[in-house]
PDB file of C-alpha atoms in Angstrom:
ATOM      1  CA  MET A   1     -28.629-148.524 -98.872  1.00 56.00           C
ATOM      2  CA  ASN A   2     -30.841-151.582 -99.151  1.00 74.00           C
ATOM      3  CA  LEU A   3     -33.249-150.008 -96.727  1.00 72.00           C
ATOM      4  CA  ARG A   4     -33.579-146.933 -98.953  1.00 75.00           C
ATOM      5  CA  ALA A   5     -34.093-149.021-102.047  1.00 74.00           C
ATOM      6  CA  ALA A   6     -36.708-151.122-100.294  1.00 71.00           C
ATOM      7  CA  LEU A   7     -38.490-147.977 -99.086  1.00 69.00           C
ATOM      8  CA  VAL A   8     -38.480-146.415-102.564  1.00 68.00           C
ATOM      9  CA  LEU A   9     -39.676-149.672-104.116  1.00 69.00           C
ATOM     10  CA  THR A  10     -42.483-149.900-101.539  1.00 73.00           C
ATOM     11  CA  LEU A  11     -43.578-146.318-102.280  1.00 67.00           C
ATOM     12  CA  VAL A  12     -43.578-146.961-106.037  1.00 65.00           C
ATOM     13  CA  ILE A  13     -45.673-150.116-105.664  1.00 72.00           C
ATOM     14  CA  ALA A  14     -48.091-148.360-103.307  1.00 64.00           C
ATOM     15  CA  SER A  15     -48.516-145.439-105.685  1.00 66.00           C
ATOM     16  CA  LEU A  16     -49.232-147.807-108.589  1.00 61.00           C
ATOM     17  CA  GLY A  17     -51.846-149.547-106.473  1.00 61.00           C
ATOM     18  CA  VAL A  18     -53.463-146.211-105.679  1.00 54.00           C
ATOM     19  CA  ALA A  19     -53.437-145.253-109.371  1.00 53.00           C
ATOM     20  CA  VAL A  20     -55.069-148.547-110.378  1.00 53.00           C
ATOM     21  CA  THR A  21     -57.675-148.193-107.631  1.00 55.00           C
ATOM     22  CA  TYR A  22     -58.379-144.597-108.688  1.00 51.00           C
ATOM     23  CA  ALA A  23     -58.739-145.657-112.339  1.00 47.00           C
ATOM     24  CA  ASP A  24     -61.187-148.416-111.358  1.00 54.00           C
ATOM     25  CA  GLU A  25     -63.226-145.975-109.245  1.00 57.00           C
ATOM     26  CA  HIS A  26     -63.184-143.416-112.049  1.00 58.00           C
ATOM     27  CA  ASP A  27     -64.409-146.044-114.553  1.00 71.00           C
ATOM     28  CA  ALA A  28     -67.121-147.152-112.128  1.00 73.00           C
ATOM     29  CA  ASP A  29     -68.229-143.532-111.626  1.00 79.00           C
ATOM     30  CA  ALA A  30     -68.331-142.915-115.383  1.00 82.00           C
ATOM     31  CA  ARG A  31     -70.246-146.164-115.930  1.00 83.00           C
ATOM     32  CA  TYR A  32     -72.755-145.295-113.195  1.00 85.00           C
ATOM     33  CA  ALA A  33     -73.198-141.783-114.624  1.00 87.00           C
ATOM     34  CA  ARG A  34     -73.909-143.229-118.081  1.00 87.00           C
ATOM     35  CA  GLN A  35     -76.306-145.855-116.699  1.00 87.00           C
ATOM     36  CA  SER A  36     -78.054-143.162-114.669  1.00 87.00           C
ATOM     37  CA  ARG A  37     -78.339-140.827-117.687  1.00 90.00           C
ATOM     38  CA  ILE A  38     -79.851-143.595-119.835  1.00 87.00           C
ATOM     39  CA  ALA A  39     -82.235-144.773-117.104  1.00 87.00           C
ATOM     40  CA  ASP A  40     -83.402-141.188-116.578  1.00 88.00           C
ATOM     41  CA  LYS A  41     -84.526-140.992-120.224  1.00 88.00           C
ATOM     42  CA  LEU A  42     -86.700-144.115-119.988  1.00 88.00           C
ATOM     43  CA  ASP A  43     -90.180-144.222-118.433  1.00 86.00           C
ATOM     44  CA  CYS A  44     -90.850-147.004-115.965  1.00 86.00           C
ATOM     45  CA  PRO A  45     -93.509-149.277-117.529  1.00 85.00           C
ATOM     46  CA  VAL A  46     -94.971-149.979-114.067  1.00 85.00           C
ATOM     47  CA  CYS A  47     -94.781-146.615-112.282  1.00 82.00           C
ATOM     48  CA  GLN A  48     -96.712-143.815-113.875  1.00 83.00           C
ATOM     49  CA  GLY A  49     -94.685-140.613-114.253  1.00 81.00           C
ATOM     50  CA  GLN A  50     -91.393-142.033-112.943  1.00 86.00           C
ATOM     51  CA  SER A  51     -88.249-142.771-114.841  1.00 85.00           C
ATOM     52  CA  VAL A  52     -86.411-146.088-114.606  1.00 85.00           C
ATOM     53  CA  LYS A  53     -83.774-144.233-112.595  1.00 86.00           C
ATOM     54  CA  GLU A  54     -86.281-142.983-109.981  1.00 85.00           C
ATOM     55  CA  SER A  55     -88.419-146.111-109.693  1.00 85.00           C
ATOM     56  CA  ASN A  56     -87.902-148.840-107.103  1.00 86.00           C
ATOM     57  CA  ALA A  57     -90.163-151.333-108.899  1.00 86.00           C
ATOM     58  CA  PRO A  58     -88.602-154.742-109.557  1.00 88.00           C
ATOM     59  CA  LEU A  59     -89.016-154.234-113.311  1.00 88.00           C
ATOM     60  CA  ALA A  60     -87.120-150.933-113.145  1.00 87.00           C
ATOM     61  CA  GLN A  61     -84.325-152.655-111.207  1.00 87.00           C
ATOM     62  CA  GLN A  62     -84.168-155.347-113.898  1.00 89.00           C
ATOM     63  CA  MET A  63     -84.067-152.671-116.578  1.00 89.00           C
ATOM     64  CA  ARG A  64     -81.161-150.911-114.832  1.00 89.00           C
ATOM     65  CA  ALA A  65     -79.301-154.244-114.672  1.00 90.00           C
ATOM     66  CA  LEU A  66     -80.026-154.780-118.378  1.00 90.00           C
ATOM     67  CA  ILE A  67     -78.691-151.295-119.135  1.00 90.00           C
ATOM     68  CA  ASN A  68     -75.477-152.230-117.299  1.00 90.00           C
ATOM     69  CA  GLU A  69     -75.207-155.446-119.326  1.00 90.00           C
ATOM     70  CA  LYS A  70     -75.655-153.517-122.563  1.00 89.00           C
ATOM     71  CA  ILE A  71     -72.992-150.995-121.472  1.00 89.00           C
ATOM     72  CA  ASP A  72     -70.619-153.890-120.678  1.00 88.00           C
ATOM     73  CA  ASP A  73     -71.320-155.344-124.136  1.00 88.00           C
ATOM     74  CA  GLY A  74     -70.251-152.019-125.681  1.00 88.00           C
ATOM     75  CA  ALA A  75     -73.674-150.860-126.880  1.00 88.00           C
ATOM     76  CA  SER A  76     -74.136-147.172-127.624  1.00 88.00           C
ATOM     77  CA  ASP A  77     -76.825-145.090-125.929  1.00 87.00           C
ATOM     78  CA  GLU A  78     -78.925-145.095-129.110  1.00 89.00           C
ATOM     79  CA  GLU A  79     -78.692-148.871-129.390  1.00 91.00           C
ATOM     80  CA  ILE A  80     -79.890-149.213-125.797  1.00 90.00           C
ATOM     81  CA  PHE A  81     -82.807-146.814-126.428  1.00 88.00           C
ATOM     82  CA  ASP A  82     -83.701-148.699-129.617  1.00 89.00           C
ATOM     83  CA  PHE A  83     -83.628-152.006-127.707  1.00 90.00           C
ATOM     84  CA  PHE A  84     -86.068-150.760-125.078  1.00 87.00           C
ATOM     85  CA  ALA A  85     -88.283-149.034-127.684  1.00 88.00           C
ATOM     86  CA  ALA A  86     -88.479-152.296-129.648  1.00 88.00           C
ATOM     87  CA  ARG A  87     -89.360-154.229-126.505  1.00 89.00           C
ATOM     88  CA  TYR A  88     -91.808-151.790-124.824  1.00 86.00           C
ATOM     89  CA  GLY A  89     -92.799-149.418-127.627  1.00 84.00           C
ATOM     90  CA  VAL A  90     -91.774-145.840-128.366  1.00 82.00           C
ATOM     91  CA  GLY A  91     -93.877-144.639-125.410  1.00 80.00           C
ATOM     92  CA  ILE A  92     -91.154-145.783-123.028  1.00 84.00           C
ATOM     93  CA  LEU A  93     -88.861-143.009-124.262  1.00 83.00           C
ATOM     94  CA  ARG A  94     -89.232-139.822-122.226  1.00 77.00           C
ATOM     95  CA  ASP A  95     -87.954-137.857-125.219  1.00 77.00           C
ATOM     96  CA  PRO A  96     -90.056-139.212-128.115  1.00 68.00           C
ATOM     97  CA  PRO A  97     -88.498-139.275-131.595  1.00 67.00           C
ATOM     98  CA  LYS A  98     -89.283-136.353-133.842  1.00 65.00           C
ATOM     99  CA  GLN A  99     -90.810-138.416-136.651  1.00 63.00           C
ATOM    100  CA  GLY A 100     -94.096-140.052-137.610  1.00 65.00           C
ATOM    101  CA  LEU A 101     -97.018-139.710-135.199  1.00 65.00           C
ATOM    102  CA  ALA A 102     -94.679-138.670-132.392  1.00 62.00           C
ATOM    103  CA  LEU A 103     -93.974-135.519-134.396  1.00 67.00           C
ATOM    104  CA  GLY A 104     -97.417-134.315-133.252  1.00 69.00           C
ATOM    105  CA  VAL A 105     -96.112-134.230-129.689  1.00 67.00           C
ATOM    106  CA  TRP A 106     -93.514-131.704-130.786  1.00 68.00           C
ATOM    107  CA  LEU A 107     -95.579-129.704-133.274  1.00 75.00           C
ATOM    108  CA  GLY A 108     -98.904-129.762-131.395  1.00 79.00           C
ATOM    109  CA  PRO A 109     -98.022-127.055-128.853  1.00 82.00           C
ATOM    110  CA  ILE A 110     -96.584-124.823-131.581  1.00 84.00           C
ATOM    111  CA  VAL A 111     -99.713-125.156-133.728  1.00 84.00           C
ATOM    112  CA  ALA A 112    -101.960-124.577-130.695  1.00 86.00           C
ATOM    113  CA  ALA A 113    -100.017-121.446-129.705  1.00 88.00           C
ATOM    114  CA  ALA A 114    -100.197-120.084-133.267  1.00 88.00           C
ATOM    115  CA  ALA A 115    -103.964-120.728-133.400  1.00 89.00           C
ATOM    116  CA  GLY A 116    -104.389-118.954-130.048  1.00 90.00           C
ATOM    117  CA  VAL A 117    -102.442-115.907-131.218  1.00 91.00           C
ATOM    118  CA  LEU A 118    -104.510-115.829-134.421  1.00 90.00           C
ATOM    119  CA  ALA A 119    -107.797-116.060-132.472  1.00 88.00           C
ATOM    120  CA  VAL A 120    -106.775-113.261-130.108  1.00 88.00           C
ATOM    121  CA  GLY A 121    -105.765-111.130-133.101  1.00 85.00           C
ATOM    122  CA  VAL A 122    -109.138-111.653-134.801  1.00 86.00           C
ATOM    123  CA  VAL A 123    -111.033-110.784-131.605  1.00 85.00           C
ATOM    124  CA  LEU A 124    -108.974-107.635-131.071  1.00 83.00           C
ATOM    125  CA  LEU A 125    -109.478-106.518-134.680  1.00 81.00           C
ATOM    126  CA  ARG A 126    -113.248-106.969-134.402  1.00 81.00           C
ATOM    127  CA  ARG A 127    -113.395-104.992-131.170  1.00 80.00           C
ATOM    128  CA  ARG A 128    -111.478-102.095-132.683  1.00 74.00           C
ATOM    129  CA  PRO A 129    -113.586 -98.921-132.521  1.00 76.00           C
ATOM    130  CA  GLN A 130    -115.201 -97.965-135.812  1.00 72.00           C
ATOM    131  CA  PRO A 131    -114.307 -94.530-137.165  1.00 71.00           C
ATOM    132  CA  VAL A 132    -116.968 -91.901-136.294  1.00 67.00           C
ATOM    133  CA  PRO A 133    -117.865 -89.484-139.099  1.00 63.00           C
ATOM    134  CA  ARG A 134    -116.609 -86.018-138.393  1.00 65.00           C
ATOM    135  CA  ALA A 135    -119.285 -83.580-137.331  1.00 64.00           C
ATOM    136  CA  ASP A 136    -118.056 -80.681-139.442  1.00 67.00           C
ATOM    137  CA  GLU A 137    -118.453 -82.533-142.781  1.00 67.00           C
ATOM    138  CA  ASN A 138    -122.167 -81.739-143.035  1.00 72.00           C
ATOM    139  CA  LEU A 139    -122.036 -78.655-140.846  1.00 76.00           C
ATOM    140  CA  HIS A 140    -122.278 -76.096-143.672  1.00 78.00           C
ATOM    141  CA  GLU A 141    -125.222 -77.882-145.242  1.00 81.00           C
ATOM    142  CA  LEU A 142    -127.055 -78.075-141.906  1.00 80.00           C
ATOM    143  CA  GLU A 143    -126.408 -74.385-141.143  1.00 83.00           C
ATOM    144  CA  ALA A 144    -127.839 -73.404-144.540  1.00 84.00           C
ATOM    145  CA  ARG A 145    -130.996 -75.452-143.897  1.00 84.00           C
ATOM    146  CA  ILE A 146    -131.375 -73.879-140.433  1.00 85.00           C
ATOM    147  CA  ASP A 147    -130.996 -70.393-141.940  1.00 86.00           C
ATOM    148  CA  ASN A 148    -133.681 -71.222-144.522  1.00 85.00           C
ATOM    149  CA  LEU A 149    -136.007 -72.426-141.792  1.00 85.00           C
ATOM    150  CA  ARG A 150    -135.497 -69.245-139.748  1.00 85.00           C
ATOM    151  CA  GLN A 151    -136.483 -66.942-142.545  1.00 84.00           C
ATOM    152  CA  PRO A 152    -140.130 -66.150-142.606  1.00 78.00           C
ATOM    153  CA  PRO A 153    -142.151 -67.307-145.603  1.00 72.00           C
ATOM    154  CA  ASP A 154    -142.641 -64.779-148.390  1.00 72.00           C
ATOM    155  CA  GLY A 155    -145.322 -62.369-147.562  1.00 58.00           C
ATOM    156  CA  GLU A 156    -145.059 -62.514-143.793  1.00 60.00           C
ATOM    157  CA  ARG A 157    -143.438 -59.874-141.704  1.00 58.00           C
ATOM    158  CA  THR A 158    -141.656 -60.305-138.545  1.00 52.00           C
TER     159      THR A 158
END
């Protein structure tokens, strides 16, 4: 009986260890996913066109470590973005805020597209064929003049 109890107790302890290990791995995966998502939305100040997530520059590595520190301190995503925007300027954000001068980044393409559609519309309206006067409007008048011209003058015989 002691052997069974010892075996059951060993299985229970082992399963708790597995559960704790799984929870730690799950937390680490969630933390890495969050760090990766934040780093992907920040431009690397050194590498042109790369995010902090993609870059291997030492500064990008330091920024990823700083993101991890901020996550450990309990900072929200917005607080982390605000921290980096305050330090490096709004240009570091890959998704610029929709306010102030950055609003032009969002509205510029819409205004340009509307102006293009308007310009194409004006060109097409100007190229529209003009209505041609109908030929039969003056036809009776012209036929009467032709008949008058065909008649010989008074006093001449044909």
